[in-house]
Amino acid sequence: MKAARAARAAGISRPSDGHPPRSAWGLSGVSVRYGHHLALDGATLRAVPGQITAVVGGDGAGKTTLLRCAAGALPPSDGQVSVPGIRQIGYLSPSGGIYPDLTVEENLSFRAAAFGLPPAQARARVAEHLDRTGLAAAHARLAGNLSGGMRKKLGVIAALLSGSALLPGPALLVLDEPTTGVDPVSRADLWWLIAQAAAGGAAVLFATTYLDEAQRAGQVLVLDAGRPLASGTAAEIVAAMPGVIRPLAARPTGQRPLAWRRAGQWRVWDPAGTPGASPALSPDLQDAVVVAALAREEARP
Amino acid sequence: MKAMIIKEFRQLRRDRRTLAMMIVMPVILLVILGYAASFDVSRIPTVLAGPSARQVAALRRPPFEVVGTVPAAQAQSQLRDGHAAVAIVTGGARPVVLIDGSQLFTARAAEQALATMPARLSVRVLYNPELKTSDIMIPGIAGVILVFIGTVITSLGVVRERQSGTLEQLAVMPLRPRDVFLGKITPYFAVAAVDLAVVLAVGVAVFGVPFRGSPAVFALGALLFVFVTLGIGVLISSVSQNQGQAIQLAIMTLLPQVLLSGLIFPLSSIVAGVRWIAYLLPLTYFNEIARGVMLRAEPLTALWQPFLYLALLGAAVMTLAMLRFRSFLAPSAAAPEPDAGPGTGPDTEPVLAGTGEPS
């Protein structure tokens, strides 16, 4: 009771029975201060069961802080966090939460035991994951000796070992940059794991610096310096982009640097969208995010 | 090379704790050890036993200091229970002087002082008749080994969790802080118990150290002592950012215990201004218990004081360690300031630590 009251005071609400009858988890107007530094400023996000939500932004954008709030590891300074019980959350922390001096198998059995899952059930649940992601052969290897990509896969597989014997798997899967620094093949493996979890009914929340990945997510939240820059489906964010983007042959020489380089070519944002000399490009999520950042810069006095 | 020197100084300046240790530690060590490092015995607590105390008037002078008079039958138990180091028993043909050999330096000083006496005495050294150093050192060294396992190794094991970044993961698992705490220290407890058994077995078998008292009393003392050292280990790890700092702090608790607990220098020879430190150190009490039980077969009733102090120390250290461990497990506690908003008060801690969940 005391804990529940404290949770409400902290802006974290959890259903008392721990089962997921509700339609979505999420954060609403969440801010986090570290001392005088505002790491997250009014972030709102919905994590819908069966759907993948991407949190994108550069380094220091507040992705990790937001995910820590969603995982229940950090109480918000302001705003509301609505998440399932601690047992129903699978969390991949920035460090992966993997013990380098334990083997793959030992790491997984520790995680399963901590969540009170029967060992046989846990083994059965991870068998396919290990096999499909190429970790089965490495089951007896020390996690510290795995490659970076393999360790990430192990971290995600371990995060899937939440829930309970009766209700296996996480209701909310929170993954902090599962694919950063991972080769394309391993990234595909990781995406398979993430998609499997979503197909199994989990609300997936993941942070990434790769916008091409975010494009595959059902919902996207773009953060910049702790503040939400844009949110919605990738298509919605692109559609909401003001102005137009045009290709440029060379580095622009103008006063305002509203241009950037992408795939060896220069692009410039024309906020007014005036019918000009060169035809407009059809923008994608990456363009829309760059434009949103530029627009915020522009709006600053 | 200059670049390297500048870089090194910059890093050193960032690591305040190491820097403080490099500057403050030598001074503290010198002062403490300068006053502590003394094998000289200026005072030998002595009891007089038997009817004719006048017979031994010659003995009533320094370094002997009469602390009591008892019937002849109680002379030996006075030594066994540590009330005196020397007992002079009168009533026979000539006075008999009993010396407690488990207080090595005091016993040697007593022998020397007696040699210069004109009176005809018969001298008997009890408990450690050959005045062997190993007999009095090995019980204490067993204690040092327990400190090493309990404090140094435990502090490393717990802080490793913070360094590898797995602490945050632990915080969001459905484990109660108490489970994590006990789970962390139980293996070290087991290893310490095995170590103790091995050290004692080697001490008895190889060095011929006697074990005259009750193993149960000894085990109880060792249990309390290990509890205190494990608590200190957890405490150290909860204030250390990395294994290096943990080691430094652990050594800082180990060193005074080795030097001030009466293991090497007799407690009575340590200057009073420094001696109080000895009474804050768990090894001081373990030493008393280990030597008392092994060499003098002291019963529990005579050892209630060190047992009580050890229990009090244990309760204090464990409570503190448990409290620190809770905030250690809540990763956010280190980051936001208390006034940061409604969500960061101390009342939010149970949620972070996951106590709201049945386990």
XYZ file of C-alpha atoms in Angstrom:
660
model
C 0.000 0.000 0.000
C 2.721 2.358 1.012
C 4.593 1.636 -2.167
C 1.481 2.195 -4.252
C 0.924 5.548 -2.600
C 4.525 6.491 -3.136
C 4.187 5.446 -6.751
C 1.223 7.736 -7.247
C 3.093 10.555 -5.569
C 5.957 9.926 -7.940
C 3.666 10.142 -10.921
C 3.916 6.451 -11.722
C 0.643 4.611 -11.860
C 0.489 0.879 -12.059
C -2.536 -1.372 -12.112
C -2.821 -3.204 -8.829
C -3.282 -6.655 -10.371
C -0.353 -6.295 -12.748
C -2.258 -7.740 -15.697
C -2.615 -5.691 -18.836
C -6.280 -4.988 -19.423
C -5.595 -1.490 -20.620
C -5.172 -0.286 -24.145
C -1.876 1.503 -23.847
C 0.954 2.510 -21.577
C 2.639 5.822 -21.816
C 4.105 9.025 -20.552
C 2.324 12.328 -20.370
C 4.086 15.666 -20.011
C 7.062 14.006 -18.365
C 10.014 16.152 -17.312
C 13.195 15.058 -15.598
C 15.718 17.314 -13.944
C 19.226 16.258 -12.982
C 20.209 19.024 -10.631
C 19.804 22.169 -12.688
C 19.929 20.332 -15.986
C 16.569 19.679 -17.614
C 17.180 16.347 -19.329
C 13.610 15.821 -20.456
C 11.052 18.571 -20.937
C 7.402 17.644 -21.294
C 7.612 14.420 -23.256
C 4.379 12.639 -24.112
C 4.259 9.189 -25.623
C 1.899 6.270 -26.037
C 3.069 2.682 -26.123
C 0.303 0.569 -27.618
C 0.292 -3.246 -27.222
C 1.389 -4.907 -30.443
C 2.915 -1.702 -31.738
C 6.490 -0.488 -32.004
C 7.218 3.064 -30.918
C 10.576 4.618 -31.753
C 12.242 7.386 -29.777
C 14.787 9.124 -31.951
C 17.213 11.947 -31.401
C 20.890 12.697 -31.317
C 23.243 12.203 -28.393
C 21.954 13.921 -25.281
C 18.464 14.304 -26.692
C 16.942 12.641 -23.629
C 16.165 9.233 -25.124
C 17.760 7.263 -22.297
C 16.130 9.425 -19.645
C 12.723 8.926 -21.232
C 13.206 5.180 -21.479
C 14.390 4.947 -17.892
C 11.159 6.651 -16.829
C 9.153 4.193 -18.915
C 11.043 1.257 -17.424
C 10.283 2.494 -13.911
C 13.944 3.032 -13.131
C 13.581 6.773 -12.721
C 10.723 8.776 -11.249
C 9.814 11.838 -13.298
C 10.261 15.283 -11.791
C 6.962 16.213 -13.413
C 4.204 14.560 -15.418
C 2.601 11.143 -15.388
C 4.035 7.748 -16.206
C 1.636 4.867 -16.701
C 3.412 1.529 -16.943
C 2.621 -2.079 -16.058
C 3.982 -3.752 -12.923
C 7.709 -4.249 -12.663
C 7.317 -7.922 -13.611
C 5.664 -7.027 -16.894
C 8.420 -4.697 -18.049
C 11.330 -5.946 -20.105
C 14.152 -3.430 -20.094
C 17.389 -3.295 -22.021
C 19.477 -0.705 -20.189
C 22.153 1.310 -22.032
C 24.844 -1.059 -20.747
C 22.786 -4.106 -21.650
C 22.515 -5.406 -18.120
C 24.549 -8.464 -19.057
C 27.212 -9.904 -16.752
C 30.426 -10.270 -18.750
C 31.746 -12.955 -16.412
C 28.729 -15.211 -16.858
C 28.008 -17.329 -19.920
C 25.104 -16.658 -22.256
C 23.140 -19.429 -20.622
C 23.985 -18.320 -17.081
C 22.933 -14.747 -17.830
C 19.588 -15.916 -19.148
C 18.911 -18.321 -16.307
C 19.701 -15.602 -13.763
C 17.238 -13.252 -15.437
C 14.550 -15.909 -15.636
C 15.043 -16.867 -11.985
C 14.894 -13.244 -10.878
C 11.479 -12.989 -12.524
C 10.463 -16.281 -10.977
C 10.068 -18.111 -14.284
C 10.388 -21.894 -14.142
C 13.745 -22.881 -15.710
C 12.221 -25.303 -18.210
C 9.726 -22.713 -19.411
C 12.439 -20.081 -19.698
C 14.635 -22.425 -21.726
C 11.792 -23.237 -24.061
C 11.024 -19.547 -24.499
C 14.535 -18.526 -25.437
C 15.454 -21.611 -27.487
C 13.998 -20.259 -30.710
C 15.400 -16.793 -30.079
C 18.897 -18.122 -29.512
C 18.651 -20.334 -32.558
C 17.254 -17.687 -34.889
C 19.784 -15.030 -33.854
C 22.814 -17.308 -34.083
C 23.489 -17.357 -30.367
C 22.655 -21.010 -29.814
C 26.192 -22.073 -30.676
C 27.579 -19.519 -28.237
C 25.434 -20.579 -25.293
C 28.409 -21.659 -23.202
C 30.565 -18.637 -24.032
C 31.243 -15.876 -21.543
C 29.132 -12.854 -22.411
C 32.252 -10.690 -22.086
C 33.784 -12.565 -25.020
C 30.822 -12.011 -27.327
C 30.962 -9.471 -30.132
C 29.086 -6.213 -29.621
C 26.202 -7.322 -31.817
C 25.865 -10.687 -30.099
C 25.865 -9.015 -26.699
C 23.043 -6.708 -27.811
C 21.049 -9.702 -28.998
C 21.630 -11.418 -25.679
C 20.470 -8.266 -23.882
C 17.251 -8.157 -25.877
C 16.589 -11.864 -25.405
C 17.151 -11.393 -21.670
C 14.755 -8.437 -21.640
C 12.106 -10.702 -23.168
C 12.420 -12.964 -20.120
C 10.084 -10.879 -18.013
C 6.467 -11.519 -17.187
C 5.382 -14.501 -15.168
C 4.885 -18.206 -15.676
C 1.190 -17.629 -16.380
C 1.627 -14.515 -18.456
C 4.948 -14.941 -20.218
C 6.748 -12.125 -21.925
C 6.777 -8.424 -21.205
C 3.670 -6.286 -21.553
C 5.988 -3.353 -22.133
C 9.366 -3.870 -23.771
C 11.743 -0.929 -23.325
C 14.922 -1.144 -25.395
C 17.627 1.498 -25.172
C 19.458 1.586 -28.496
C 19.349 -2.126 -29.213
C 20.846 -1.704 -32.676
C 23.534 0.936 -32.144
C 26.911 -0.201 -33.386
C 25.561 -3.452 -34.752
C 26.290 -4.878 -38.210
C 23.404 -5.107 -40.734
C 22.921 -8.857 -40.360
C 22.709 -8.636 -36.587
C 20.407 -5.639 -36.941
C 18.050 -7.794 -38.966
C 18.197 -10.437 -36.217
C 17.424 -7.811 -33.612
C 14.512 -6.541 -35.644
C 13.175 -10.048 -35.865
C 13.273 -10.257 -32.054
C 11.566 -6.887 -31.671
C 8.885 -7.729 -34.241
C 8.268 -11.089 -32.554
C 7.730 -9.357 -29.223
C 5.274 -6.891 -30.785
C 3.464 -9.715 -32.556
C 3.171 -11.422 -29.182
C 1.266 -8.414 -27.873
C 3.997 -6.398 -26.202
C 4.052 -2.639 -26.432
C 7.575 -1.977 -27.685
C 9.392 1.245 -26.968
C 12.870 1.597 -28.390
C 15.431 4.317 -28.748
C 17.581 4.648 -31.823
C 19.790 7.124 -33.578
C 18.964 5.548 -36.963
C 16.068 7.247 -38.698
C 15.678 4.480 -41.280
C 14.853 2.172 -38.376
C 12.453 4.640 -36.835
C 10.600 4.700 -40.137
C 9.678 1.059 -39.581
C 8.061 1.858 -36.229
C 4.335 2.468 -35.902
C 4.857 5.612 -33.864
C 7.821 7.947 -33.715
C 8.786 10.515 -31.103
C 11.598 12.842 -32.087
C 13.513 14.414 -29.198
C 15.945 17.278 -29.378
C 17.785 18.559 -26.307
C 15.158 16.993 -24.056
C 12.201 18.541 -25.865
C 9.808 16.761 -28.195
C 10.436 17.928 -31.751
C 7.812 15.891 -33.576
C 5.613 12.888 -32.969
C 3.145 10.647 -34.779
C 3.542 8.039 -37.499
C 6.487 8.542 -39.828
C 4.055 9.567 -42.569
C 2.370 12.084 -40.301
C 5.672 13.635 -39.345
C 6.698 13.893 -42.984
C 3.320 15.315 -43.963
C 3.491 17.906 -41.209
C 6.820 19.204 -42.474
C 6.515 22.887 -43.313
C 7.897 24.200 -46.600
C 9.739 22.143 -49.170
C 13.179 20.618 -49.667
C 15.201 21.144 -52.798
C 18.401 19.565 -53.965
C 21.473 21.748 -54.378
C 24.391 21.190 -56.692
C 26.967 22.732 -54.365
C 27.446 24.023 -50.841
C 25.142 27.006 -50.395
C 26.717 30.382 -49.719
C 23.773 32.171 -48.126
C 23.521 33.722 -44.645
C 21.232 31.217 -43.072
C 22.520 27.666 -43.041
C 19.273 25.895 -43.835
C 21.115 23.317 -45.893
C 22.630 19.924 -45.069
C 24.471 17.169 -46.848
C 22.927 13.807 -47.337
C 24.225 10.883 -49.402
C 26.823 13.116 -51.014
C 24.305 15.752 -52.045
C 23.297 19.073 -50.604
C 19.705 19.762 -49.676
C 18.164 23.056 -48.676
C 14.987 23.757 -46.794
C 12.730 26.436 -48.116
C 10.350 27.264 -45.258
C 8.018 29.359 -47.361
C 7.727 26.731 -50.062
C 7.771 29.359 -52.794
C 7.480 27.870 -56.283
C 11.118 28.097 -57.327
C 13.588 27.192 -59.977
C 14.440 23.654 -58.940
C 11.773 21.034 -58.285
C 11.079 19.941 -54.705
C 12.238 16.547 -53.397
C 9.766 14.228 -51.809
C 10.984 14.206 -48.214
C 11.350 11.197 -45.938
C 11.481 10.962 -42.135
C 15.118 11.962 -42.019
C 14.445 15.122 -43.978
C 11.434 15.933 -41.847
C 13.473 15.553 -38.645
C 16.261 17.763 -39.953
C 13.714 20.377 -40.970
C 12.018 20.221 -37.567
C 15.383 20.851 -35.896
C 16.133 23.716 -38.280
C 12.677 25.196 -37.701
C 13.266 25.183 -33.963
C 16.623 26.908 -34.495
C 14.917 29.489 -36.651
C 12.197 30.163 -34.107
C 14.802 30.896 -31.438
C 15.292 34.657 -30.926
C 56.594 13.396 -21.720
C 55.335 16.774 -20.534
C 51.949 16.038 -22.066
C 51.833 12.777 -20.168
C 52.697 14.465 -16.856
C 50.025 17.123 -17.334
C 47.422 14.535 -18.283
C 48.295 12.440 -15.248
C 48.033 15.412 -12.879
C 44.688 16.382 -14.374
C 43.329 12.884 -13.849
C 44.689 12.838 -10.328
C 42.983 16.146 -9.575
C 39.630 14.738 -10.739
C 40.020 11.749 -8.420
C 39.713 13.707 -5.198
C 39.530 10.626 -3.050
C 42.836 9.255 -4.214
C 44.446 12.633 -3.879
C 43.172 13.082 -0.330
C 44.372 9.627 0.502
C 47.836 10.313 -0.880
C 48.194 13.424 1.242
C 46.238 12.706 4.413
C 46.916 9.018 4.827
C 50.673 9.193 5.448
C 50.176 11.783 8.175
C 47.425 9.850 9.909
C 49.295 6.592 9.638
C 52.458 8.092 11.033
C 50.691 9.652 13.997
C 48.653 6.585 14.854
C 51.396 4.073 14.357
C 53.965 6.226 16.083
C 51.889 6.059 19.223
C 50.734 2.508 18.738
C 53.906 0.765 17.724
C 55.222 -0.215 21.092
C 56.057 -3.611 22.488
C 56.936 -2.041 25.840
C 54.830 -3.114 28.752
C 54.771 -0.616 31.598
C 51.909 -2.098 33.535
C 51.140 -5.689 34.393
C 47.710 -6.255 35.948
C 48.262 -8.622 38.855
C 45.960 -10.357 41.319
C 47.004 -11.540 44.715
C 45.564 -14.824 45.856
C 45.841 -16.666 49.140
C 46.187 -15.713 52.780
C 49.578 -14.111 53.251
C 49.893 -11.180 50.937
C 52.663 -9.748 53.111
C 54.969 -12.461 51.834
C 54.977 -10.807 48.479
C 55.451 -7.208 49.462
C 58.459 -7.088 47.171
C 56.187 -7.728 44.232
C 53.930 -4.776 44.926
C 55.824 -2.392 42.768
C 55.979 -1.477 39.100
C 55.536 -2.917 36.601
C 53.227 -5.080 38.693
C 49.979 -3.385 39.537
C 47.667 -5.140 41.920
C 44.143 -5.038 40.577
C 42.515 -7.321 43.119
C 42.744 -9.883 45.858
C 41.004 -13.239 45.524
C 40.921 -16.617 47.242
C 43.683 -18.987 46.097
C 41.246 -21.235 44.238
C 40.238 -18.425 41.894
C 43.712 -17.400 40.828
C 43.678 -19.320 37.591
C 40.206 -18.294 36.508
C 41.233 -14.659 36.953
C 43.892 -15.229 34.296
C 41.627 -17.334 32.089
C 38.958 -14.675 31.969
C 41.449 -11.932 31.215
C 41.087 -9.945 34.425
C 44.821 -10.082 35.100
C 47.994 -11.182 33.377
C 49.766 -12.366 36.516
C 48.442 -14.059 39.634
C 50.531 -14.471 42.768
C 49.362 -17.354 44.908
C 50.534 -17.394 48.505
C 49.989 -19.911 51.254
C 52.336 -22.608 50.087
C 55.980 -23.108 50.953
C 56.911 -20.367 48.594
C 54.738 -18.029 46.523
C 53.708 -19.296 43.104
C 53.537 -16.816 40.257
C 51.114 -17.705 37.446
C 51.650 -15.886 34.165
C 49.161 -15.730 31.282
C 51.277 -16.803 28.306
C 48.593 -15.862 25.833
C 49.513 -12.225 26.485
C 52.909 -12.736 24.979
C 54.618 -9.421 25.537
C 53.168 -8.911 28.971
C 54.260 -12.413 29.945
C 57.793 -11.776 28.735
C 57.935 -8.483 30.623
C 56.689 -10.248 33.747
C 59.356 -12.950 33.436
C 62.059 -10.319 33.078
C 60.815 -8.341 36.051
C 60.609 -11.461 38.195
C 64.162 -12.459 37.333
C 65.450 -9.360 39.075
C 63.499 -10.061 42.263
C 65.349 -11.262 45.344
C 62.361 -13.258 46.617
C 62.306 -17.006 46.034
C 59.404 -17.712 43.754
C 58.215 -20.518 41.586
C 56.998 -19.273 38.246
C 54.499 -21.072 36.011
C 53.452 -19.836 32.605
C 49.926 -20.917 31.736
C 48.119 -21.242 28.369
C 51.229 -20.740 26.269
C 54.030 -22.190 28.414
C 56.697 -21.951 25.730
C 55.650 -18.372 24.936
C 55.321 -19.280 21.274
C 54.509 -16.414 18.924
C 52.526 -18.635 16.562
C 50.121 -19.588 19.332
C 48.998 -16.030 19.829
C 49.320 -14.895 16.215
C 47.325 -17.565 14.418
C 43.961 -16.899 16.079
C 44.412 -13.235 15.207
C 45.587 -13.963 11.668
C 42.438 -15.995 11.157
C 40.646 -12.750 11.963
C 42.706 -10.784 9.471
C 41.835 -13.294 6.775
C 38.171 -12.913 7.610
C 38.531 -9.143 7.333
C 40.154 -9.599 3.963
C 37.366 -11.781 2.596
C 34.595 -9.903 4.338
C 35.605 -6.379 3.588
C 37.939 -6.302 0.603
C 36.448 -9.030 -1.562
C 32.833 -8.199 -0.731
C 33.279 -4.525 -1.508
C 34.737 -5.461 -4.887
C 31.919 -7.831 -5.720
C 29.220 -5.307 -5.009
C 30.829 -2.337 -6.710
C 31.464 -4.470 -9.801
C 27.709 -4.392 -10.293
C 27.808 -0.612 -10.538
C 30.812 -0.572 -12.827
C 29.455 -3.086 -15.308
C 26.174 -1.156 -15.519
C 24.137 -4.144 -14.387
C 22.998 -2.300 -11.274
C 20.349 -0.404 -13.202
C 19.031 -3.657 -14.564
C 18.861 -5.125 -11.063
C 16.875 -2.107 -9.934
C 14.078 -2.830 -12.402
C 13.935 -6.559 -11.715
C 11.313 -7.848 -9.301
C 13.872 -8.399 -6.537
C 13.572 -6.828 -3.121
C 16.640 -4.912 -1.939
C 16.872 -7.375 0.926
C 17.051 -10.283 -1.533
C 19.771 -8.582 -3.514
C 21.661 -7.708 -0.336
C 21.513 -11.196 1.144
C 22.133 -12.800 -2.227
C 25.225 -10.665 -2.596
C 26.768 -11.448 0.782
C 25.835 -15.114 1.234
C 28.528 -16.506 -1.098
C 31.188 -14.399 0.607
C 29.906 -15.582 3.937
C 30.302 -19.188 2.835
C 33.801 -18.590 1.488
C 34.798 -16.851 4.723
C 33.535 -19.808 6.743
C 35.534 -22.276 4.666
C 38.618 -20.073 4.879
C 38.328 -19.863 8.632
C 38.070 -23.627 8.950
C 41.125 -24.121 6.726
C 43.226 -21.545 8.588
C 42.339 -23.064 11.928
C 43.015 -26.593 10.725
C 46.435 -25.567 9.387
C 47.157 -23.609 12.558
C 46.393 -26.569 14.771
C 47.906 -29.262 12.569
C 51.018 -27.508 11.289
C 51.802 -24.895 13.916
C 50.513 -26.868 16.869
C 48.278 -24.059 18.091
C 46.058 -25.413 20.860
C 42.304 -25.244 20.666
C 41.295 -25.631 24.279
C 37.895 -23.947 24.418
C 34.481 -24.570 22.990
C 34.231 -24.628 19.173
C 30.641 -23.439 19.467
C 31.634 -20.281 21.338
C 34.367 -19.675 18.797
C 31.958 -20.225 15.899
C 29.470 -17.803 17.383
C 32.173 -15.161 17.732
C 33.390 -15.777 14.188
C 29.826 -15.533 12.874
C 29.276 -12.151 14.489
C 32.664 -10.962 13.328
C 32.131 -12.019 9.701
C 28.762 -10.303 9.792
C 30.437 -7.026 10.776
C 33.165 -7.314 8.145
C 30.645 -8.134 5.394
C 28.593 -5.126 6.422
C 31.669 -2.917 6.203
C 32.339 -4.364 2.761
C 28.861 -3.486 1.503
C 29.118 -0.066 3.090
C 32.394 0.609 1.322
C 31.062 -0.513 -2.034
C 27.978 1.655 -1.702
C 30.113 4.792 -1.399
C 32.644 3.789 -4.062
C 32.293 4.572 -7.732
C 34.688 1.910 -8.920
C 36.751 -1.017 -7.765
C 39.847 1.095 -7.282
C 38.127 3.328 -4.763
C 36.621 0.310 -3.041
C 40.063 -1.261 -2.639
C 41.506 1.950 -1.238
C 38.757 2.266 1.333
C 38.899 -1.399 2.237
C 42.647 -1.223 2.816
C 42.015 1.833 4.958
C 39.844 -0.250 7.251
C 42.120 -3.283 7.093
C 45.359 -1.570 8.059
C 44.300 -0.096 11.399
C 42.690 -3.398 12.304
C 45.936 -5.243 11.726
C 47.990 -2.722 13.661
C 45.686 -1.535 16.422
C 43.560 -4.520 17.352
C 46.060 -6.009 19.742
C 47.105 -8.522 17.127
C 50.693 -7.257 16.991
C 51.112 -4.594 19.642
C 49.606 -5.177 23.086
C 46.512 -3.016 23.540
C 47.762 -1.792 26.901
C 50.899 -0.434 25.257
C 48.966 1.810 22.883
C 48.720 5.433 24.002
C 45.250 6.169 25.381
C 44.685 8.929 22.818
C 44.893 6.343 20.053
C 43.679 3.285 21.934
C 40.019 4.286 21.660
C 40.274 3.567 17.933
C 41.031 -0.027 18.821
C 37.685 -0.321 20.565
C 35.880 0.659 17.371
C 37.527 -2.118 15.395
C 35.776 -5.476 15.154
C 39.075 -7.354 14.976
C 39.923 -6.180 18.507
C 36.949 -8.103 19.843
C 37.452 -11.095 17.606
C 41.034 -11.259 18.799
C 39.901 -11.337 22.392
C 37.386 -14.056 21.643
C 39.720 -16.156 19.482
C 42.657 -16.040 21.890
C 40.392 -16.456 24.872
C 38.655 -19.541 23.501
C 41.584 -21.207 21.780
C 44.352 -20.637 24.301
C 42.630 -20.137 27.644
C 39.355 -22.028 27.144
C 37.395 -19.006 28.278
C 33.684 -19.737 28.621
C 31.019 -17.578 26.991
C 30.159 -16.001 30.335
C 33.636 -14.522 30.632
C 33.556 -13.231 27.064
C 30.228 -11.421 27.193
C 31.843 -8.037 26.731
C 33.552 -8.634 23.365
C 30.447 -10.533 22.224
C 28.213 -7.638 23.181
C 30.387 -5.023 21.489
C 30.711 -7.147 18.387
C 26.929 -7.561 18.253
C 26.413 -3.811 18.679
C 28.969 -3.052 15.979
C 27.298 -5.613 13.733
C 23.842 -4.147 14.239
C 25.086 -0.626 13.539
C 27.116 -1.554 10.469
C 24.449 -3.808 8.984
C 21.691 -1.238 9.435
C 23.800 1.423 7.805
C 24.853 -0.923 5.007
C 21.250 -1.933 4.326
C 20.112 1.702 4.187
C 22.960 2.672 1.889
C 22.296 -0.370 -0.239
C 18.692 0.685 -0.830
C 19.699 4.022 -2.272
C 22.552 2.293 -4.090
C 19.970 0.111 -5.822
C 17.875 3.118 -6.795
C 19.940 4.456 -9.681
C 18.180 7.794 -9.830
C 18.945 8.670 -6.254
C 22.408 9.787 -7.245
C 21.220 12.044 -10.028
C 18.392 14.471 -9.231
C 18.480 16.984 -6.439
C 15.994 16.606 -3.598
C 14.218 19.816 -4.542
C 13.877 18.857 -8.178
C 10.158 18.269 -7.970
C 7.369 16.240 -6.446
C 8.701 13.023 -7.834
C 12.058 12.901 -6.149
C 11.278 12.872 -2.443
C 12.516 10.027 -0.300
C 9.044 8.534 -0.346
C 9.527 7.475 -3.927
C 12.327 5.106 -3.083
C 10.236 1.967 -2.538
C 8.921 2.224 -6.074
C 12.351 2.487 -7.571
C 13.571 -0.390 -5.540
C 10.627 -2.460 -6.597
C 9.339 -3.227 -3.131
C 5.780 -2.813 -4.295
C 5.942 -6.157 -6.045
C 5.559 -9.537 -4.459
C 8.503 -11.734 -5.134
